[in-house]
Coordinates of C-alpha atoms and ligand atoms in Angstrom, one line a residue:
M1353 CA -24.2 -26.7 19.1
S1354 CA -24.2 -26.4 22.9
D1355 CA -26.6 -23.8 24.6
A1356 CA -23.6 -21.5 25.3
E1357 CA -22.5 -21.6 21.7
D1358 CA -26.1 -21.0 20.6
L1359 CA -26.3 -18.0 22.9
V1360 CA -23.0 -16.6 21.5
H1361 CA -24.2 -17.2 18.0
D1362 CA -27.4 -15.2 18.5
N1363 CA -25.8 -12.3 20.4
L1364 CA -26.8 -8.8 19.3
V1365 CA -23.6 -6.8 19.3
S1366 CA -23.5 -3.1 18.4
L1367 CA -20.5 -1.3 17.0
Q1368 CA -20.2 0.4 20.4
S1369 CA -20.1 -2.8 22.4
H1370 CA -17.7 -4.4 19.8
V1371 CA -15.3 -1.5 20.0
L1372 CA -15.4 -1.5 23.9
S1373 CA -14.7 -5.3 24.0
E1374 CA -11.8 -4.8 21.5
E1375 CA -10.5 -2.0 23.7
A1376 CA -10.7 -4.3 26.8
R1377 CA -8.3 -6.7 24.9
H1378 CA -5.5 -4.1 25.1
P1379 CA -4.7 -3.5 28.8
N1380 CA -2.9 -0.2 28.2
A1381 CA -5.6 1.2 25.9
Q1382 CA -7.2 4.5 27.2
G1383 CA -10.2 4.4 24.8
D1384 CA -8.9 7.2 22.5
L1385 CA -9.3 5.0 19.4
S1386 CA -12.8 3.9 20.6
W1387 CA -13.8 7.5 20.8
I1388 CA -12.7 8.1 17.3
I1389 CA -14.5 5.1 15.9
S1390 CA -17.7 6.2 17.7
A1391 CA -17.3 9.7 16.2
I1392 CA -16.9 8.1 12.7
S1393 CA -20.0 6.0 13.4
L1394 CA -22.0 9.2 14.3
A1395 CA -20.8 10.9 11.1
G1396 CA -21.7 7.8 9.0
K1397 CA -25.3 7.7 10.4
T1398 CA -25.6 11.5 9.8
I1399 CA -24.3 11.3 6.2
A1400 CA -26.4 8.2 5.5
N1401 CA -29.5 10.2 6.4
K1402 CA -28.4 13.2 4.3
V1403 CA -27.5 11.0 1.3
R1404 CA -30.9 9.3 1.3
R1405 CA -32.7 12.7 1.5
A1406 CA -30.3 14.5 -0.9
R1407 CA -32.9 14.9 -3.7
L1408 CA -35.7 15.8 -1.3
D1409 CA -33.5 18.4 0.4
D1410 CA -32.4 19.6 -3.0
V1411 CA -28.7 19.3 -2.2
L1412 CA -27.6 17.4 -5.3
G1413 CA -25.5 19.0 -7.9
A1414 CA -22.4 21.2 -8.1
H1415 CA -21.2 23.4 -5.2
G1416 CA -19.7 25.7 -7.7
T1417 CA -16.1 25.2 -6.5
E1418 CA -13.2 22.9 -7.3
N1419 CA -11.2 20.9 -4.8
V1420 CA -7.5 20.9 -4.6
Q1421 CA -7.4 18.1 -7.2
G1422 CA -9.1 20.4 -9.7
E1423 CA -12.2 18.3 -9.5
E1424 CA -15.7 19.9 -9.3
Q1425 CA -16.9 19.8 -5.7
L1426 CA -20.5 18.6 -5.3
R1427 CA -22.7 20.1 -2.6
M1428 CA -22.9 16.7 -0.9
D1429 CA -19.0 16.5 -0.9
V1430 CA -19.0 19.7 1.1
I1431 CA -21.9 18.7 3.4
A1432 CA -20.3 15.3 4.1
N1433 CA -17.0 17.0 4.8
E1434 CA -18.6 19.4 7.3
I1435 CA -20.4 16.6 9.1
I1436 CA -17.2 14.6 9.6
M1437 CA -15.3 17.7 10.8
R1438 CA -18.1 18.5 13.2
C1439 CA -18.2 14.9 14.6
L1440 CA -14.4 14.5 14.8
G1441 CA -13.5 18.0 15.8
D1442 CA -14.4 17.8 19.4
R1443 CA -12.5 14.5 20.1
A1444 CA -9.6 15.3 22.3
S1445 CA -7.6 12.4 21.0
I1446 CA -7.3 13.8 17.5
A1447 CA -4.3 16.0 16.5
V1448 CA -4.7 16.3 12.7
L1449 CA -7.6 15.8 10.3
A1450 CA -6.9 15.5 6.5
S1451 CA -9.7 15.4 3.9
E1452 CA -9.9 14.8 0.2
E1453 CA -11.9 18.1 0.1
D1454 CA -9.4 20.3 1.8
E1455 CA -6.0 21.3 0.4
E1456 CA -4.2 21.3 3.7
P1457 CA -4.7 19.2 6.8
T1458 CA -6.5 20.7 9.7
I1459 CA -4.4 20.8 12.9
L1460 CA -6.7 20.5 15.9
R1461 CA -4.2 20.0 18.7
R1462 CA -0.4 19.9 18.7
S1463 CA 1.7 17.7 20.9
G1464 CA 1.3 19.7 24.1
E1465 CA -2.5 19.5 24.0
G1466 CA -2.7 15.7 23.5
G1467 CA -3.9 14.5 20.2
K1468 CA -2.6 10.9 19.8
Y1469 CA -4.1 10.2 16.3
C1470 CA -4.6 11.6 12.8
V1471 CA -7.7 10.8 10.8
L1472 CA -7.6 11.0 7.0
F1473 CA -10.8 10.6 5.0
D1474 CA -12.7 10.7 1.7
P1475 CA -16.0 12.2 3.0
L1476 CA -18.0 11.1 0.0
D1477 CA -16.5 8.6 -2.4
G1478 CA -18.2 8.1 -5.7
S1479 CA -20.2 11.3 -5.2
S1480 CA -20.6 11.8 -9.0
N1481 CA -23.0 8.8 -8.8
L1482 CA -25.4 10.5 -6.3
D1483 CA -27.8 11.9 -8.9
S1484 CA -28.4 8.3 -10.1
A1485 CA -28.9 6.9 -6.6
V1486 CA -25.9 4.5 -7.0
G1487 CA -24.0 3.4 -3.9
V1488 CA -21.5 5.9 -2.4
G1489 CA -19.4 5.8 0.7
T1490 CA -17.1 7.4 3.3
I1491 CA -13.5 6.1 3.6
F1492 CA -11.4 6.6 6.7
S1493 CA -7.8 5.9 7.9
V1494 CA -6.4 6.4 11.4
T1495 CA -2.7 6.9 12.0
R1496 CA -0.6 7.9 15.0
N1497 CA 0.3 11.6 15.4
D1498 CA 4.0 12.5 15.4
P1499 CA 4.2 15.2 18.2
D1500 CA 7.6 16.3 17.0
E1501 CA 6.5 17.0 13.4
P1502 CA 5.2 20.6 13.2
D1503 CA 4.0 20.2 9.6
G1504 CA 0.5 18.8 9.2
E1505 CA 1.1 17.3 5.7
R1506 CA 4.3 15.6 6.8
T1507 CA 2.6 14.2 9.9
V1508 CA -0.1 12.4 7.9
C1509 CA 2.2 11.2 5.0
R1510 CA 2.9 7.9 6.6
P1511 CA 3.1 4.4 4.9
G1512 CA -0.2 2.5 5.0
T1513 CA 1.5 -0.2 7.2
E1514 CA 1.4 2.4 10.0
Q1515 CA -2.4 2.7 10.0
V1516 CA -3.9 1.8 13.4
A1517 CA -7.5 1.5 11.9
A1518 CA -9.2 1.8 8.6
G1519 CA -12.6 1.3 7.1
Y1520 CA -15.5 2.6 5.1
I1521 CA -19.2 3.2 5.4
L1522 CA -21.1 2.2 2.2
Y1523 CA -24.4 4.0 1.6
G1524 CA -25.9 1.3 -0.6
S1525 CA -29.0 -0.8 -0.6
S1526 CA -28.1 -1.0 3.1
T1527 CA -25.7 1.1 5.2
I1528 CA -22.7 -1.1 6.0
M1529 CA -19.6 -0.3 8.0
C1530 CA -16.5 -2.4 7.3
L1531 CA -13.7 -1.8 9.9
T1532 CA -10.3 -3.1 10.9
T1533 CA -8.1 -2.2 13.8
G1534 CA -5.4 -4.6 12.7
N1535 CA -7.0 -7.8 14.1
G1536 CA -9.1 -8.9 11.1
V1537 CA -12.2 -7.3 9.4
D1538 CA -15.5 -6.8 11.1
M1539 CA -18.7 -5.8 9.3
F1540 CA -21.8 -3.9 10.7
V1541 CA -25.2 -3.0 9.2
L1542 CA -27.0 0.1 10.3
D1543 CA -30.4 -0.7 11.8
Q1544 CA -32.1 2.6 11.1
A1545 CA -35.0 1.7 13.4
I1546 CA -32.7 1.9 16.4
G1547 CA -29.9 4.0 14.9
S1548 CA -27.2 1.4 15.7
F1549 CA -24.6 -0.4 13.6
L1550 CA -25.1 -4.1 14.4
R1551 CA -22.3 -6.6 13.9
V1552 CA -23.0 -9.1 11.2
R1553 CA -19.4 -10.5 10.5
T1554 CA -16.3 -10.9 12.6
S1555 CA -12.9 -11.8 11.4
Y1556 CA -14.2 -11.8 7.9
R1557 CA -12.1 -13.7 5.3
M1558 CA -12.7 -12.8 1.6
P1559 CA -12.8 -15.5 -1.2
D1560 CA -9.3 -16.5 -2.3
A1561 CA -10.5 -16.3 -5.9
G1562 CA -13.3 -15.0 -8.0
A1563 CA -13.8 -14.7 -11.8
I1564 CA -14.8 -11.1 -11.6
Y1565 CA -12.7 -8.1 -12.7
S1566 CA -13.7 -4.5 -12.0
V1567 CA -12.1 -1.7 -14.1
N1568 CA -13.3 1.2 -16.2
E1569 CA -12.6 -0.4 -19.6
A1570 CA -13.3 2.9 -21.4
N1571 CA -9.7 3.7 -20.5
A1572 CA -8.3 0.4 -21.6
S1573 CA -6.5 1.7 -24.7
S1574 CA -4.3 3.9 -22.6
F1575 CA -3.5 1.3 -19.9
P1576 CA 0.1 0.0 -19.8
E1577 CA 0.4 -3.1 -22.0
G1578 CA 0.5 -5.6 -19.2
Y1579 CA -3.0 -4.6 -18.0
Q1580 CA -4.3 -4.9 -21.6
R1581 CA -2.9 -8.5 -21.8
Y1582 CA -4.5 -9.3 -18.5
L1583 CA -7.9 -8.1 -19.8
E1584 CA -7.6 -10.1 -23.0
N1585 CA -6.9 -13.2 -20.8
A1586 CA -9.9 -12.4 -18.5
H1587 CA -12.2 -12.0 -21.6
A1588 CA -10.9 -15.4 -22.9
S1589 CA -11.3 -17.1 -19.5
G1590 CA -15.0 -16.2 -19.2
Y1591 CA -14.6 -13.6 -16.4
S1592 CA -17.5 -11.4 -15.5
S1593 CA -17.0 -7.6 -15.6
R1594 CA -18.6 -5.5 -12.8
Y1595 CA -17.8 -1.8 -12.5
I1596 CA -20.0 0.6 -10.4
G1597 CA -17.7 3.6 -10.5
S1598 CA -17.8 4.1 -6.7
M1599 CA -14.6 2.7 -5.2
V1600 CA -16.4 1.8 -1.9
A1601 CA -19.1 -0.1 -3.7
D1602 CA -16.7 -1.9 -6.0
V1603 CA -14.3 -2.8 -3.2
H1604 CA -17.2 -4.0 -1.0
R1605 CA -18.5 -6.3 -3.7
T1606 CA -14.9 -7.6 -4.2
L1607 CA -14.6 -8.3 -0.5
I1608 CA -17.9 -10.2 -0.5
R1609 CA -17.9 -12.0 -3.9
G1610 CA -14.1 -12.1 -4.6
G1611 CA -12.4 -11.0 -7.8
V1612 CA -10.1 -8.0 -8.5
F1613 CA -10.5 -4.2 -8.6
L1614 CA -8.2 -2.2 -10.8
Y1615 CA -7.5 1.4 -11.4
P1616 CA -4.4 1.4 -13.7
P1617 CA -2.4 4.4 -14.9
T1618 CA -4.4 6.0 -17.8
G1619 CA -3.7 8.8 -20.3
K1620 CA -5.7 11.2 -18.2
N1621 CA -4.2 10.0 -14.9
P1622 CA -0.7 8.6 -15.6
T1623 CA -0.1 7.7 -11.9
G1624 CA -3.7 6.4 -11.5
K1625 CA -6.7 8.3 -10.3
L1626 CA -7.2 7.0 -6.8
R1627 CA -5.6 8.8 -3.8
L1628 CA -3.0 6.9 -1.8
L1629 CA -3.7 8.2 1.7
Y1630 CA -7.5 8.2 2.0
E1631 CA -8.6 5.7 -0.7
A1632 CA -5.9 3.1 -1.6
N1633 CA -4.3 2.7 1.9
P1634 CA -7.4 2.2 4.0
M1635 CA -8.9 -0.2 1.3
A1636 CA -5.5 -2.0 1.1
M1637 CA -5.5 -2.6 4.9
L1638 CA -9.0 -4.0 4.8
I1639 CA -8.3 -6.3 1.9
E1640 CA -5.1 -7.6 3.4
Q1641 CA -6.7 -8.1 6.8
A1642 CA -9.4 -10.2 5.0
G1643 CA -6.8 -12.4 3.3
G1644 CA -6.5 -10.6 0.0
L1645 CA -3.7 -8.6 -1.7
A1646 CA -3.2 -4.9 -2.7
Y1647 CA -0.5 -3.7 -5.1
S1648 CA 0.4 -0.4 -6.7
G1649 CA 2.8 -0.9 -9.5
A1650 CA 5.4 -3.4 -8.5
G1651 CA 5.0 -3.0 -4.7
R1652 CA 2.5 -3.5 -1.9
T1653 CA 0.3 -0.4 -1.7
L1654 CA 0.8 -0.3 2.1
E1655 CA 4.6 0.0 1.8
I1656 CA 4.6 3.1 -0.4
H1657 CA 6.2 6.2 1.2
P1658 CA 3.8 9.1 0.5
E1659 CA 5.2 12.4 -0.5
R1660 CA 2.1 14.5 -0.7
L1661 CA -1.4 14.4 1.0
H1662 CA -3.3 14.1 -2.3
Q1663 CA -0.9 11.9 -4.2
R1664 CA -2.5 9.4 -6.6
I1665 CA -1.4 5.9 -7.3
P1666 CA -2.4 2.9 -9.4
V1667 CA -4.4 0.2 -7.6
V1668 CA -4.8 -3.6 -8.1
L1669 CA -6.6 -5.1 -5.1
G1670 CA -8.7 -8.2 -4.3
S1671 CA -8.6 -11.9 -3.9
K1672 CA -5.1 -13.3 -3.6
A1673 CA -5.3 -15.6 -6.7
E1674 CA -6.8 -12.8 -8.8
V1675 CA -4.2 -10.1 -7.9
E1676 CA -1.4 -12.6 -8.5
R1677 CA -3.0 -13.3 -11.9
V1678 CA -3.0 -9.6 -12.8
R1679 CA 0.6 -9.3 -11.6
S1680 CA 1.7 -12.2 -13.8
F1681 CA 0.9 -10.0 -16.8
L1682 CA 2.4 -6.8 -15.5
Ligands
AHG2727 P1 -14.5 10.6 -5.4 O1 -16.0 10.6 -5.7 O2 -14.2 10.6 -4.0 O3 -13.7 11.7 -6.2 O4 -13.9 9.2 -5.9 C1 -14.3 8.7 -7.2 C2 -13.3 7.7 -7.6 C3 -13.7 6.3 -7.0 O5 -14.8 6.3 -6.2 C4 -14.0 5.4 -8.3 O6 -13.4 4.2 -8.1 C5 -13.3 6.2 -9.4 O7 -13.4 7.6 -9.0 C6 -14.1 6.1 -10.7 O8 -13.3 6.7 -11.6 P2 -13.8 6.7 -13.2 O9 -15.1 7.4 -13.3 O10 -12.7 7.4 -13.9 O11 -13.9 5.2 -13.5
MN2728 MN1 -13.1 8.8 -3.6
MN2729 MN1 -14.8 11.9 -2.5

């Protein structure tokens, strides 16, 4: 390898410098998206610190309220939500914020006051795992604002193909940000000593196959028949089963090791449990950008036209060969 390539290979690139060099690739970019990603990075570092101290600061457990989905809110759900709102709220380029934890979107600026983008997020995914110190995460999706649409919910109900950026931050054995702005997937690890996300992968391609399936088999008896036949085949084909119960952790492992992650329709959640706009769509964009596939029922997840902010859908996503294998049984 020539000296120059060696140098490039050993470069230390922070998320900040990565985002600025990406921005420089788009001559008419004004840096609005860069500002949003840097605000998400600040929120991620702040939440990472709070997650790791949650038991010490005695902020585990229930908040005593329910969110719009009728799910018990945990204190950390509310804390993470507030951290994100405080980090994103002051960014002039954001028109609308939409959170899993809030019934309605928050309109920050309407067309006249700027506000090019909308940010949708699951502030703390897998939060029911916090008390057992299992990996949890933050999921985010960035779409363009429609200045002519006065209704916040209708503004953010856009198909996943219109996302301009998507990603997650996994608070696991290390704090990892996985990000796409439509030109492939880049990965960053938080170096807590310097408080910076350092780039560890660029243009990441996930394995095309992997004999791992990830599903909550406790619900299997109520899955539609095709999913049950797929599981029988996976059992007979010597597949491994890996299920963490935090979507961010299960999807990250699928990106790294290959395989397929499924949340089918169940008796309790006949249209699936995962939310289209701030769980399935951002993950589907990442998986497709890394060379994988993401389907909800018969169609591509990203092509679904959302009707409601908190709409749920079934999810099958992962390595190309594995998703196609599942689909062959549906
Ligand atoms: P959230 O904590 O944001 O409500 O999300 C939990 C989701 C997702 O993280 C995970 O894949 C799924 O719930 C697990 O559901 P089951 O416990 O029903 O398997
Ligand atoms: Mn979630
Ligand atoms: Mn959540």
